[in-house]
Coordinates of C-alpha atoms in Angstrom, one line a residue:
X213 CA -24.8 -322.4 -34.8
X214 CA -25.2 -318.6 -34.4
X215 CA -25.1 -317.4 -37.9
X216 CA -24.4 -314.0 -37.2
X217 CA -21.8 -314.5 -34.6
X218 CA -20.2 -316.5 -37.4
X219 CA -20.4 -314.4 -40.1
X220 CA -18.9 -311.5 -38.2
X221 CA -16.0 -313.8 -36.9
X222 CA -15.4 -314.5 -40.8
X223 CA -15.0 -310.8 -41.5
X224 CA -12.7 -310.6 -38.7
X225 CA -10.6 -313.2 -40.2
X226 CA -10.4 -311.5 -43.6
X227 CA -9.7 -308.0 -42.3
X228 CA -6.4 -309.6 -41.7
X229 CA -5.5 -309.7 -45.2
X230 CA -7.4 -306.6 -46.4
X231 CA -7.1 -304.5 -43.0
X232 CA -9.8 -303.7 -40.1
X233 CA -13.1 -303.3 -41.9
X234 CA -12.2 -304.1 -45.2
X235 CA -12.9 -307.4 -46.0
X236 CA -16.7 -307.2 -46.0
X237 CA -16.4 -304.5 -48.5
X238 CA -14.4 -306.7 -51.1
X239 CA -16.3 -309.5 -50.6
X240 CA -19.6 -307.5 -51.8
X241 CA -18.2 -305.9 -54.4
X242 CA -17.2 -309.2 -55.5
X243 CA -20.3 -311.0 -54.5
X244 CA -22.4 -308.2 -56.5
X245 CA -20.5 -308.6 -60.0
X246 CA -21.3 -312.6 -59.9
X247 CA -24.8 -311.8 -59.4
X248 CA -25.7 -309.6 -61.6
X249 CA -22.5 -309.4 -64.1
X250 CA -22.9 -305.8 -64.1
X251 CA -20.1 -303.6 -62.6
X252 CA -16.7 -305.6 -62.2
X253 CA -14.7 -305.5 -58.7
X254 CA -12.7 -302.0 -57.9
X255 CA -10.1 -305.0 -56.8
X256 CA -9.7 -308.9 -57.1
X257 CA -10.7 -310.6 -54.1
X258 CA -7.1 -312.3 -53.0
X259 CA -6.9 -315.9 -53.3
X260 CA -5.9 -316.5 -49.6
X261 CA -9.0 -314.9 -48.7
X262 CA -11.7 -317.2 -51.2
X263 CA -12.2 -320.1 -48.3
X264 CA -13.6 -316.9 -46.3
X265 CA -15.1 -315.5 -48.7
X266 CA -16.9 -318.8 -49.8
X267 CA -18.4 -319.7 -46.4
X268 CA -19.5 -316.2 -45.7
X269 CA -21.9 -316.2 -48.7
X270 CA -23.3 -319.9 -47.5
X271 CA -23.7 -318.4 -43.9
X272 CA -25.6 -315.5 -45.0
X273 CA -27.5 -317.7 -47.8
X274 CA -28.5 -319.6 -45.0
X275 CA -29.3 -317.1 -42.6
X276 CA -31.8 -316.0 -45.8
X277 CA -33.6 -319.6 -45.9
X278 CA -34.4 -319.4 -42.1
X279 CA -35.6 -316.0 -42.4
X280 CA -36.6 -314.9 -46.3
X281 CA -36.0 -310.8 -46.1
X282 CA -33.8 -310.8 -43.7
X283 CA -31.5 -307.6 -44.2
X284 CA -28.6 -309.9 -42.8
X285 CA -26.1 -307.9 -44.6
X286 CA -26.8 -304.9 -43.3
X287 CA -27.0 -306.2 -39.5
X288 CA -23.6 -307.6 -40.4
X289 CA -22.5 -304.2 -41.7
X290 CA -23.9 -303.1 -37.8
X291 CA -22.3 -305.7 -36.0
X292 CA -18.9 -304.8 -37.4
X293 CA -19.6 -300.8 -37.2
X294 CA -18.1 -298.2 -35.1
X295 CA -14.9 -297.6 -37.6
X296 CA -14.7 -296.0 -41.0
X297 CA -17.0 -296.8 -43.7
X298 CA -18.9 -299.5 -41.9
X299 CA -20.1 -297.4 -39.3
X300 CA -23.7 -298.0 -40.0
X301 CA -27.3 -298.4 -38.2
X302 CA -29.8 -301.0 -39.8
X303 CA -33.2 -300.4 -40.1
X304 CA -35.1 -302.7 -37.6
X305 CA -36.9 -305.3 -38.9
X306 CA -39.9 -304.4 -37.2
X307 CA -39.9 -300.8 -38.4
X308 CA -38.9 -301.8 -42.2
X309 CA -42.2 -304.1 -42.2
X310 CA -44.4 -301.1 -40.4
X311 CA -43.0 -298.6 -43.3
X312 CA -43.6 -301.5 -46.4
X313 CA -47.1 -302.2 -45.2
X314 CA -48.0 -298.5 -45.4
X315 CA -46.9 -298.6 -49.3
X316 CA -50.4 -299.0 -51.5
X317 CA -50.8 -299.9 -55.2
X318 CA -51.7 -297.8 -57.8
X319 CA -53.9 -297.9 -60.9
X320 CA -52.6 -297.0 -64.5
X321 CA -54.5 -297.6 -67.3
X322 CA -56.3 -300.3 -65.5
X323 CA -53.5 -302.3 -64.4
X324 CA -52.2 -302.4 -60.6
X325 CA -48.8 -301.2 -60.1
X326 CA -47.0 -301.0 -56.7
X327 CA -44.5 -298.2 -56.9
X328 CA -42.0 -298.9 -53.9
X329 CA -39.4 -295.9 -53.8
X330 CA -37.3 -296.2 -50.7
X331 CA -34.2 -293.4 -50.2
X332 CA -31.5 -293.7 -48.1
X333 CA -32.1 -297.4 -49.1
X334 CA -29.0 -298.9 -47.1
X335 CA -28.9 -302.9 -48.2
X336 CA -32.6 -302.7 -48.8
X337 CA -34.5 -303.8 -45.5
X338 CA -37.8 -301.8 -46.5
X339 CA -38.1 -303.4 -50.0
X340 CA -37.1 -306.7 -48.9
X341 CA -40.4 -306.8 -46.6
X342 CA -42.4 -305.3 -49.2
X343 CA -41.3 -308.1 -51.3
X344 CA -42.0 -310.9 -48.3
X345 CA -45.5 -309.3 -47.7
X346 CA -46.6 -308.9 -51.3
X347 CA -45.3 -312.2 -51.8
X348 CA -47.3 -313.7 -48.7
X349 CA -50.5 -311.4 -49.9
X350 CA -51.1 -311.9 -53.5
X351 CA -48.5 -314.8 -54.5
X352 CA -46.3 -314.4 -57.6
X353 CA -48.5 -312.2 -59.1
X354 CA -48.4 -310.2 -56.9
X355 CA -44.9 -309.6 -56.8
X356 CA -44.4 -309.2 -60.5
X357 CA -46.4 -306.0 -60.3
X358 CA -43.6 -304.2 -58.2
X359 CA -41.9 -301.9 -59.6
X360 CA -39.0 -301.2 -57.0
X361 CA -36.8 -298.3 -57.0
X362 CA -33.8 -297.4 -54.3
X363 CA -31.3 -295.1 -54.1
X364 CA -28.5 -295.0 -51.9
X365 CA -25.2 -293.4 -51.5
X366 CA -22.6 -295.8 -50.3
X367 CA -21.5 -297.8 -52.9
X368 CA -20.6 -300.8 -50.7
X369 CA -24.5 -301.1 -49.3
X370 CA -25.7 -300.5 -53.0
X371 CA -24.2 -303.2 -54.1
X372 CA -25.3 -305.4 -50.8
X373 CA -28.9 -304.2 -51.9
X374 CA -28.4 -305.7 -55.1
X375 CA -26.9 -308.8 -53.7
X376 CA -30.0 -309.3 -50.9
X377 CA -32.5 -308.3 -53.7
X378 CA -31.7 -311.0 -56.0
X379 CA -31.5 -313.8 -53.7
X380 CA -34.6 -313.0 -52.1
X381 CA -36.4 -313.1 -55.6
X382 CA -34.6 -316.6 -56.2
X383 CA -35.2 -318.2 -52.5
X384 CA -38.9 -317.1 -52.9
X385 CA -39.5 -319.7 -55.3
X386 CA -42.6 -321.5 -57.7
X387 CA -40.9 -324.9 -58.1
X388 CA -38.1 -323.7 -58.7
X389 CA -38.4 -320.8 -60.9
X390 CA -37.2 -317.8 -59.5
X391 CA -39.8 -315.0 -59.0
X392 CA -39.9 -311.7 -60.8
X393 CA -40.6 -308.1 -60.1
X394 CA -42.0 -305.9 -62.8
X395 CA -39.0 -303.4 -62.8
X396 CA -36.0 -303.2 -60.1
X397 CA -34.1 -299.8 -60.2
X398 CA -31.3 -299.4 -57.8
X399 CA -29.0 -296.3 -57.8
X400 CA -25.8 -294.9 -56.0
X401 CA -27.2 -291.3 -55.8
X402 CA -26.8 -288.5 -53.3
X403 CA -30.3 -288.2 -52.3
X404 CA -30.2 -284.1 -51.0
X405 CA -28.5 -282.8 -54.5
X406 CA -30.1 -285.3 -57.1
X407 CA -26.4 -286.3 -58.4
X408 CA -25.2 -289.8 -59.3
X409 CA -22.1 -290.8 -57.8
X410 CA -21.9 -294.0 -59.8
X411 CA -23.3 -297.3 -59.7
X412 CA -27.0 -297.6 -61.8
X413 CA -28.5 -300.8 -61.9
X414 CA -31.6 -301.4 -64.1
X415 CA -33.5 -304.8 -64.4
X416 CA -36.7 -305.6 -65.9
X417 CA -39.0 -308.5 -65.0
X418 CA -38.3 -311.2 -67.9
X419 CA -41.8 -311.9 -69.6
X420 CA -40.6 -315.5 -70.0
X421 CA -40.4 -316.3 -66.7
X422 CA -43.5 -315.2 -65.8
X423 CA -45.1 -317.1 -68.5
X424 CA -43.6 -320.0 -66.5
X425 CA -44.5 -318.9 -63.2
X426 CA -47.9 -318.7 -64.2
X427 CA -47.8 -321.9 -66.5
X428 CA -46.3 -324.2 -62.8
X429 CA -49.7 -322.5 -61.1
X430 CA -51.9 -324.0 -63.9
X431 CA -50.4 -327.2 -63.4
X432 CA -50.7 -327.2 -59.4
X433 CA -53.9 -325.9 -59.7
X434 CA -55.1 -328.7 -62.3
X435 CA -53.2 -331.3 -60.5
X436 CA -54.8 -330.3 -56.8
X437 CA -58.9 -330.3 -58.8

């Protein structure tokens, strides 16, 4: 199955109930609240679109499982673009990987910290690549040193980045334990005049989860020995 084509078809089916180019925005608004517990959707989903909504989430999740770090929602927005607030040009995956590779760690108080700042972040494509690259190089401990800061003006894209980053950390798990980052801040802000225009997500890595990841790693090393 062509997952992107199916996702596009589902969104167009949802648009019948919301108007052209609107269903995906409502779906993201609802999904971001369910995954983060923050910022209730502006409007509840219509009951008649729930089957479409549920299948869309399954399709996107399947895409992520095939390609961890895929900016699926960003690509979906681009496929649906050309009208209204959904007009969008996604950062190509090859460019996202290149830009994330330029990110260098810094040392503060003897501790290595990897600061990732992504202005005009869209749906978080560069940050997604940075998480995957760090995990492939340094494992879960490398990811735990990431301090991520994203800024985006658009309401829907801000929420989309929350969905994609949290789901990626769950997907890149260690024996079922989701990964954690040092910090994750996602702001809805005008990057030109620095005025906040709404959403402000701020998450800190849970130390207990990191302890569980370290314990799991030691058990695996012991078993291998």
